[in-house]
PDB file of C-alpha atoms in Angstrom:
ATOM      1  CA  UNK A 282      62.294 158.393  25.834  1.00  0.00           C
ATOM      2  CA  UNK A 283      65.187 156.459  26.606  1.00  0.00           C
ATOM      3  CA  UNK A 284      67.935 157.690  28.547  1.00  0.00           C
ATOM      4  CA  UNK A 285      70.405 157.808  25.516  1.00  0.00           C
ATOM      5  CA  UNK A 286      68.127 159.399  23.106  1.00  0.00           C
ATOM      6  CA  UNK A 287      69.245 162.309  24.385  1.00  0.00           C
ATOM      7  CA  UNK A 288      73.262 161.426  23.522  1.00  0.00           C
ATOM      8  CA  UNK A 289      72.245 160.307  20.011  1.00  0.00           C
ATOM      9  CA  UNK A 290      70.371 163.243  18.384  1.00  0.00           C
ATOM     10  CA  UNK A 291      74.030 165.083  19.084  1.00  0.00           C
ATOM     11  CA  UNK A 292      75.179 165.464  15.442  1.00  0.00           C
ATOM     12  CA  UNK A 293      78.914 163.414  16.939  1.00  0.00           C
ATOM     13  CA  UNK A 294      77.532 161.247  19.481  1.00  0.00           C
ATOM     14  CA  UNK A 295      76.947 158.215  16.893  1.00  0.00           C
ATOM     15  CA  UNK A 296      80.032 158.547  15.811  1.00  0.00           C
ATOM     16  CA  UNK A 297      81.995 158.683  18.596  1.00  0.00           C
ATOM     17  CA  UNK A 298      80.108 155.126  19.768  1.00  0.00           C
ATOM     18  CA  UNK A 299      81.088 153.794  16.689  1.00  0.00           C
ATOM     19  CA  UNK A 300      84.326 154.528  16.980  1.00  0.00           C
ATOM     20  CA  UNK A 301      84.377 153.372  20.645  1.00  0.00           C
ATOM     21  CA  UNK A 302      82.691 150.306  19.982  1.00  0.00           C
ATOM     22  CA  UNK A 303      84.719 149.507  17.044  1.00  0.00           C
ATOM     23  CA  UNK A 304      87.647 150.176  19.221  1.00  0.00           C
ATOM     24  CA  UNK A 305      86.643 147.938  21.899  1.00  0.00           C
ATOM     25  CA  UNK A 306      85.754 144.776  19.399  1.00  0.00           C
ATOM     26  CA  UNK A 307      89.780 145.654  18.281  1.00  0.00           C
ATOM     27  CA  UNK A 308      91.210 145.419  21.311  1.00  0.00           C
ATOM     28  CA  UNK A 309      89.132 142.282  22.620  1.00  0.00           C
ATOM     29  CA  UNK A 310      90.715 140.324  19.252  1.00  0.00           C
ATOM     30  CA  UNK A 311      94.078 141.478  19.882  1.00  0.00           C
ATOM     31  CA  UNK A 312      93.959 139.707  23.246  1.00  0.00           C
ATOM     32  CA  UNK A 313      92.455 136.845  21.943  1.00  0.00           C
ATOM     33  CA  UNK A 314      95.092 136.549  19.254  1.00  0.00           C
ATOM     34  CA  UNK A 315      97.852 137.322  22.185  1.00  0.00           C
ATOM     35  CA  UNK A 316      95.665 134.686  24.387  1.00  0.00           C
ATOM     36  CA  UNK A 317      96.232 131.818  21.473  1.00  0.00           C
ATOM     37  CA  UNK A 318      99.637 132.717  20.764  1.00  0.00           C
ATOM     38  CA  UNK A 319      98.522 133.544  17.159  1.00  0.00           C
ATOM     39  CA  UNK A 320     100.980 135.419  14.792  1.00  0.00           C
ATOM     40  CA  UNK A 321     104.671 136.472  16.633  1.00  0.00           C
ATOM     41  CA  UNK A 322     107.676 136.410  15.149  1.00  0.00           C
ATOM     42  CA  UNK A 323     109.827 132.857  15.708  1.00  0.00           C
ATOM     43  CA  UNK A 324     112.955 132.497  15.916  1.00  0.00           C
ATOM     44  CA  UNK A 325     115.595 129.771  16.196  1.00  0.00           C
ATOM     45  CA  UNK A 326     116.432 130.060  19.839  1.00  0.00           C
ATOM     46  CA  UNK A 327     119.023 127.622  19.732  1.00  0.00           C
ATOM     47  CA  UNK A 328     121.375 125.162  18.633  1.00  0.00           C
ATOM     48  CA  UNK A 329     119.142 122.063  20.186  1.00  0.00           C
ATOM     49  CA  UNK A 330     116.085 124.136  18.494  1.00  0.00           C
ATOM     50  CA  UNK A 331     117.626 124.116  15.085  1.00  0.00           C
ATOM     51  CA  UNK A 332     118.386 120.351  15.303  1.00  0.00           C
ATOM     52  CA  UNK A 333     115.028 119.921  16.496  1.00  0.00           C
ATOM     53  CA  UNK A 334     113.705 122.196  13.237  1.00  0.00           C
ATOM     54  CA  UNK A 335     116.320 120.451  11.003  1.00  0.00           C
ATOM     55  CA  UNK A 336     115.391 116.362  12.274  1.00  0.00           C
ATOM     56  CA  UNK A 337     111.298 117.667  11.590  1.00  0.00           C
ATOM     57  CA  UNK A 338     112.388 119.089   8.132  1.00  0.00           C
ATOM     58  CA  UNK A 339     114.274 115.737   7.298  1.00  0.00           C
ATOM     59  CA  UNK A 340     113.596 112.456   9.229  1.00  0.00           C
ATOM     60  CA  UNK A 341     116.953 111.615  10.842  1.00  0.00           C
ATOM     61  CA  UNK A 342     118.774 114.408   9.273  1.00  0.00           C
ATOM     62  CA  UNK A 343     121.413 114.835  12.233  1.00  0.00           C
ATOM     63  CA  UNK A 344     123.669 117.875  11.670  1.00  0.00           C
ATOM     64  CA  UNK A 345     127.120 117.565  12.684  1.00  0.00           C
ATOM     65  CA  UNK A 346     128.411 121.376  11.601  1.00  0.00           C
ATOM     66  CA  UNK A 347     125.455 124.035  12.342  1.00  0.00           C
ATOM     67  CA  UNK A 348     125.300 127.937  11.643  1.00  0.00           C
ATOM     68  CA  UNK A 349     122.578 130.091  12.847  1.00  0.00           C
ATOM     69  CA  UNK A 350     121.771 133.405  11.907  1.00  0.00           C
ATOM     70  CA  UNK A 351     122.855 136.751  14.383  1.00  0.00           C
ATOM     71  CA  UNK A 352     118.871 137.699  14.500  1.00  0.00           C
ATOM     72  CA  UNK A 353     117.634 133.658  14.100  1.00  0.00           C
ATOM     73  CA  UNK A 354     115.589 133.901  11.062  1.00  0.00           C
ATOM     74  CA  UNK A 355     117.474 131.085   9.806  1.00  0.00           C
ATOM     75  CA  UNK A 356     119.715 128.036   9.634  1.00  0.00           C
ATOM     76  CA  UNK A 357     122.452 126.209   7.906  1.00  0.00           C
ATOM     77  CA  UNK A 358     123.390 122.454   8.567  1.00  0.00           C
ATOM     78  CA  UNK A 359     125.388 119.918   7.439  1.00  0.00           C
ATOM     79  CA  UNK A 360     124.794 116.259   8.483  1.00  0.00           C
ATOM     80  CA  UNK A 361     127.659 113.279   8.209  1.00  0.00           C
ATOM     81  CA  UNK A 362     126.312 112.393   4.327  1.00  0.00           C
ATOM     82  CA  UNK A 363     127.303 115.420   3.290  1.00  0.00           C
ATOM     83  CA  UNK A 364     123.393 116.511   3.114  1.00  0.00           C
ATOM     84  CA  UNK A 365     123.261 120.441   3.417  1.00  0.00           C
ATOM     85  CA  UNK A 366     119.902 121.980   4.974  1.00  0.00           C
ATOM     86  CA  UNK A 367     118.507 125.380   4.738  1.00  0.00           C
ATOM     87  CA  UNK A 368     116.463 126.659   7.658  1.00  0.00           C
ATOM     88  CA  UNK A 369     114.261 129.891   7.488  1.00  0.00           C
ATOM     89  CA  UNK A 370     111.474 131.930   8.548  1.00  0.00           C
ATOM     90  CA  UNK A 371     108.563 131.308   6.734  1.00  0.00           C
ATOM     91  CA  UNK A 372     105.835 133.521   8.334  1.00  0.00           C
ATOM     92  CA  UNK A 373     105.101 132.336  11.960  1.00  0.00           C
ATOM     93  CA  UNK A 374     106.475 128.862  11.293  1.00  0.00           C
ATOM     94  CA  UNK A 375     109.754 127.372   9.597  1.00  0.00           C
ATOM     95  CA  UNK A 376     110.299 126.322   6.067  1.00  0.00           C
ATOM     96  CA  UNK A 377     113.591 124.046   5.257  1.00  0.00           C
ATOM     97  CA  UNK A 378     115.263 122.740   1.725  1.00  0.00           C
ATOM     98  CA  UNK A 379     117.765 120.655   0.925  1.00  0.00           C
ATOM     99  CA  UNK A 380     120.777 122.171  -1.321  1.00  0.00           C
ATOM    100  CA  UNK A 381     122.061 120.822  -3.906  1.00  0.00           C
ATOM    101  CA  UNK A 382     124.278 122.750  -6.085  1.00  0.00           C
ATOM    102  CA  UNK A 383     126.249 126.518  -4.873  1.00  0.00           C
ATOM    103  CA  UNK A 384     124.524 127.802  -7.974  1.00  0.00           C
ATOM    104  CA  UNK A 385     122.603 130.079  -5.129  1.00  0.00           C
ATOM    105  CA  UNK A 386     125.227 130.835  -2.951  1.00  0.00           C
ATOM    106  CA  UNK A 387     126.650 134.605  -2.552  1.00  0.00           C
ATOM    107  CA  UNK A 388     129.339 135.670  -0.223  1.00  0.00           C
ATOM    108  CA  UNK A 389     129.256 139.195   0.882  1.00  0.00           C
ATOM    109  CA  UNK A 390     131.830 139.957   4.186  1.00  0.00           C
ATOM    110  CA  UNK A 391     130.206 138.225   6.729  1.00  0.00           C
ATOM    111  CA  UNK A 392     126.466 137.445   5.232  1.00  0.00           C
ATOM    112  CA  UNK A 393     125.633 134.403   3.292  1.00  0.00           C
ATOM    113  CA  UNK A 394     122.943 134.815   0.997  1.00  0.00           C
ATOM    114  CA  UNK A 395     121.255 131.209  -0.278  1.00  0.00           C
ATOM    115  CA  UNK A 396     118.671 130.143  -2.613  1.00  0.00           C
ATOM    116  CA  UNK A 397     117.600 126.926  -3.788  1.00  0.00           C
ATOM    117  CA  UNK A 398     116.294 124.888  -6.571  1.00  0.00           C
ATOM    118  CA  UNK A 399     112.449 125.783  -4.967  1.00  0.00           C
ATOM    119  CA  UNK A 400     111.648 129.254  -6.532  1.00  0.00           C
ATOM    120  CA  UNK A 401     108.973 129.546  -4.002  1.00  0.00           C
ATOM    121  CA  UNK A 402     111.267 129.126  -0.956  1.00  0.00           C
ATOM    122  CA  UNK A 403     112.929 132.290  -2.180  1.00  0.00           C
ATOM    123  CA  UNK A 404     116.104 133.762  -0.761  1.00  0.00           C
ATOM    124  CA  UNK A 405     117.425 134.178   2.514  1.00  0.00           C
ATOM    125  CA  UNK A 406     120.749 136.190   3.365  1.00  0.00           C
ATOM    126  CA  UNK A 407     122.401 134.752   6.950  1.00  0.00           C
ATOM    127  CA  UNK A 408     124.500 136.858   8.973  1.00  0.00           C
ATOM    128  CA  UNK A 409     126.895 133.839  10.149  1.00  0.00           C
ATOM    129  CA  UNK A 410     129.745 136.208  10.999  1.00  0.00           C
ATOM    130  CA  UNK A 411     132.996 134.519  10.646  1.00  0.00           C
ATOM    131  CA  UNK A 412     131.473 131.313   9.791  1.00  0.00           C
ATOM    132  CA  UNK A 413     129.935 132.801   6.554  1.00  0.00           C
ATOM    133  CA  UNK A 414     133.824 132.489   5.148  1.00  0.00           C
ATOM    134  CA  UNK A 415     133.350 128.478   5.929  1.00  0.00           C
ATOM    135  CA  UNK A 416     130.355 127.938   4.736  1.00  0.00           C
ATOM    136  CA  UNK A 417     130.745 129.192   1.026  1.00  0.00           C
ATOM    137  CA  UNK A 418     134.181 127.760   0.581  1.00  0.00           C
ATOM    138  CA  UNK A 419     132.592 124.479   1.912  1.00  0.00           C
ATOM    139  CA  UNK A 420     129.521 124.842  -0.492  1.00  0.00           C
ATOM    140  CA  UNK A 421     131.578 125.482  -3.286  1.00  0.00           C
ATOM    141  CA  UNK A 422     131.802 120.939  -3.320  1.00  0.00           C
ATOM    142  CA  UNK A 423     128.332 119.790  -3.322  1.00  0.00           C
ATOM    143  CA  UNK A 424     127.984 120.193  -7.395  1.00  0.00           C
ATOM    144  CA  UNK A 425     130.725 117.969  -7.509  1.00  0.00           C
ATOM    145  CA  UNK A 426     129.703 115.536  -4.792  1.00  0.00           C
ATOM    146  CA  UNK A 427     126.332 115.102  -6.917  1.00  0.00           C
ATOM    147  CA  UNK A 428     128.446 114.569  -9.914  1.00  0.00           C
TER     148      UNK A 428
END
C-alpha cells in the first residue's frame, strides 16, 4: 500500500488532484506565454513608433502630418505625395492600408471613423480630438486627387 492510496479511495480526493494539477499545468503556461511575450495588447507608443509602423507598412512612406489615436490602437498619416495611411490594431501586431477615396470616412465630434477599399481590414473609429475636424475636411480631396 502506497502512501496515497489512502487519499485516493476518498470519494473527492481525485478530484481535487485533478483540479490542482490542472491548475498548476495553467499557471506554468501562463508564465511561459508572459516569459515569451506572447499575446498583450500593442499600442502605438509614439510618434517615432508610428513612423516606424507607417515606413514598414509602405517602403519609404515618410509622413509629414501624423494623428494618433487617445488609447493608440491606431494611426493616420499623410506623406508629401499626398499618400494617406491607415494604421490599426490588428490582434497583437499592426495592420496598415492605403486610402484612396473618403467614401469611408465619418465624422462624429471628435472621433474619426475610417474604412477602406479592403473589406477584411474592417473599420476603425480614432479618437484624434481636435485633429479629427482636420482630418475629414482634408480627406474630403483624395477622390479628386485620383481623378
Amino acid at each position: 500500500m502506497t502512501a496515497l492510496e489512502p487519499l485516493l479511495s476518498l470519494p473527492g480526493a481525485v478530484f481535487t488532484l485533478q483540479a490542482l494539477a490542472s491548475l498548476a499545468a495553467i499557471l506554468a503556461l501562463a508564465w511561459l506565454a508572459r516569459k515569451l511575450q506572447l499575446g498583450g495588447d500593442p499600442r502605438i507608443a509614439s510618434e517615432a513608433h508610428a513612423r516606424e509602423l507607417a515606413d514598414e507598412a509602405l517602403c519609404g512612406f515618410d509622413p509629414e502630418t501624423l494623428s494618433i489615436d487617445r488609447a493608440g490602437i491606431g494611426a493616420i498619416a499623410r506623406d508629401r505625395h499626398g499618400r494617406v495611411l491607415l494604421i490599426r490594431q490588428h490582434g497583437c501586431h499592426f495592420a496598415a492600408r492605403q486610402l484612396t477615396s473618403h467614401d469611408g470616412v465619418r465624422l462624429d465630434g471628435r472621433f474619426l471613423t475610417l474604412s477602406t477599399d479592403d473589406p477584411r481590414f474592417g473599420k476603425i473609429t480614432l479618437d484624434l480630438g481636435d485633429q479629427a475636424q482636420v482630418w475629414a475636411a482634408s480627406l474630403r480631396r483624395l477622390g479628386a486627387l485620383r481623378s
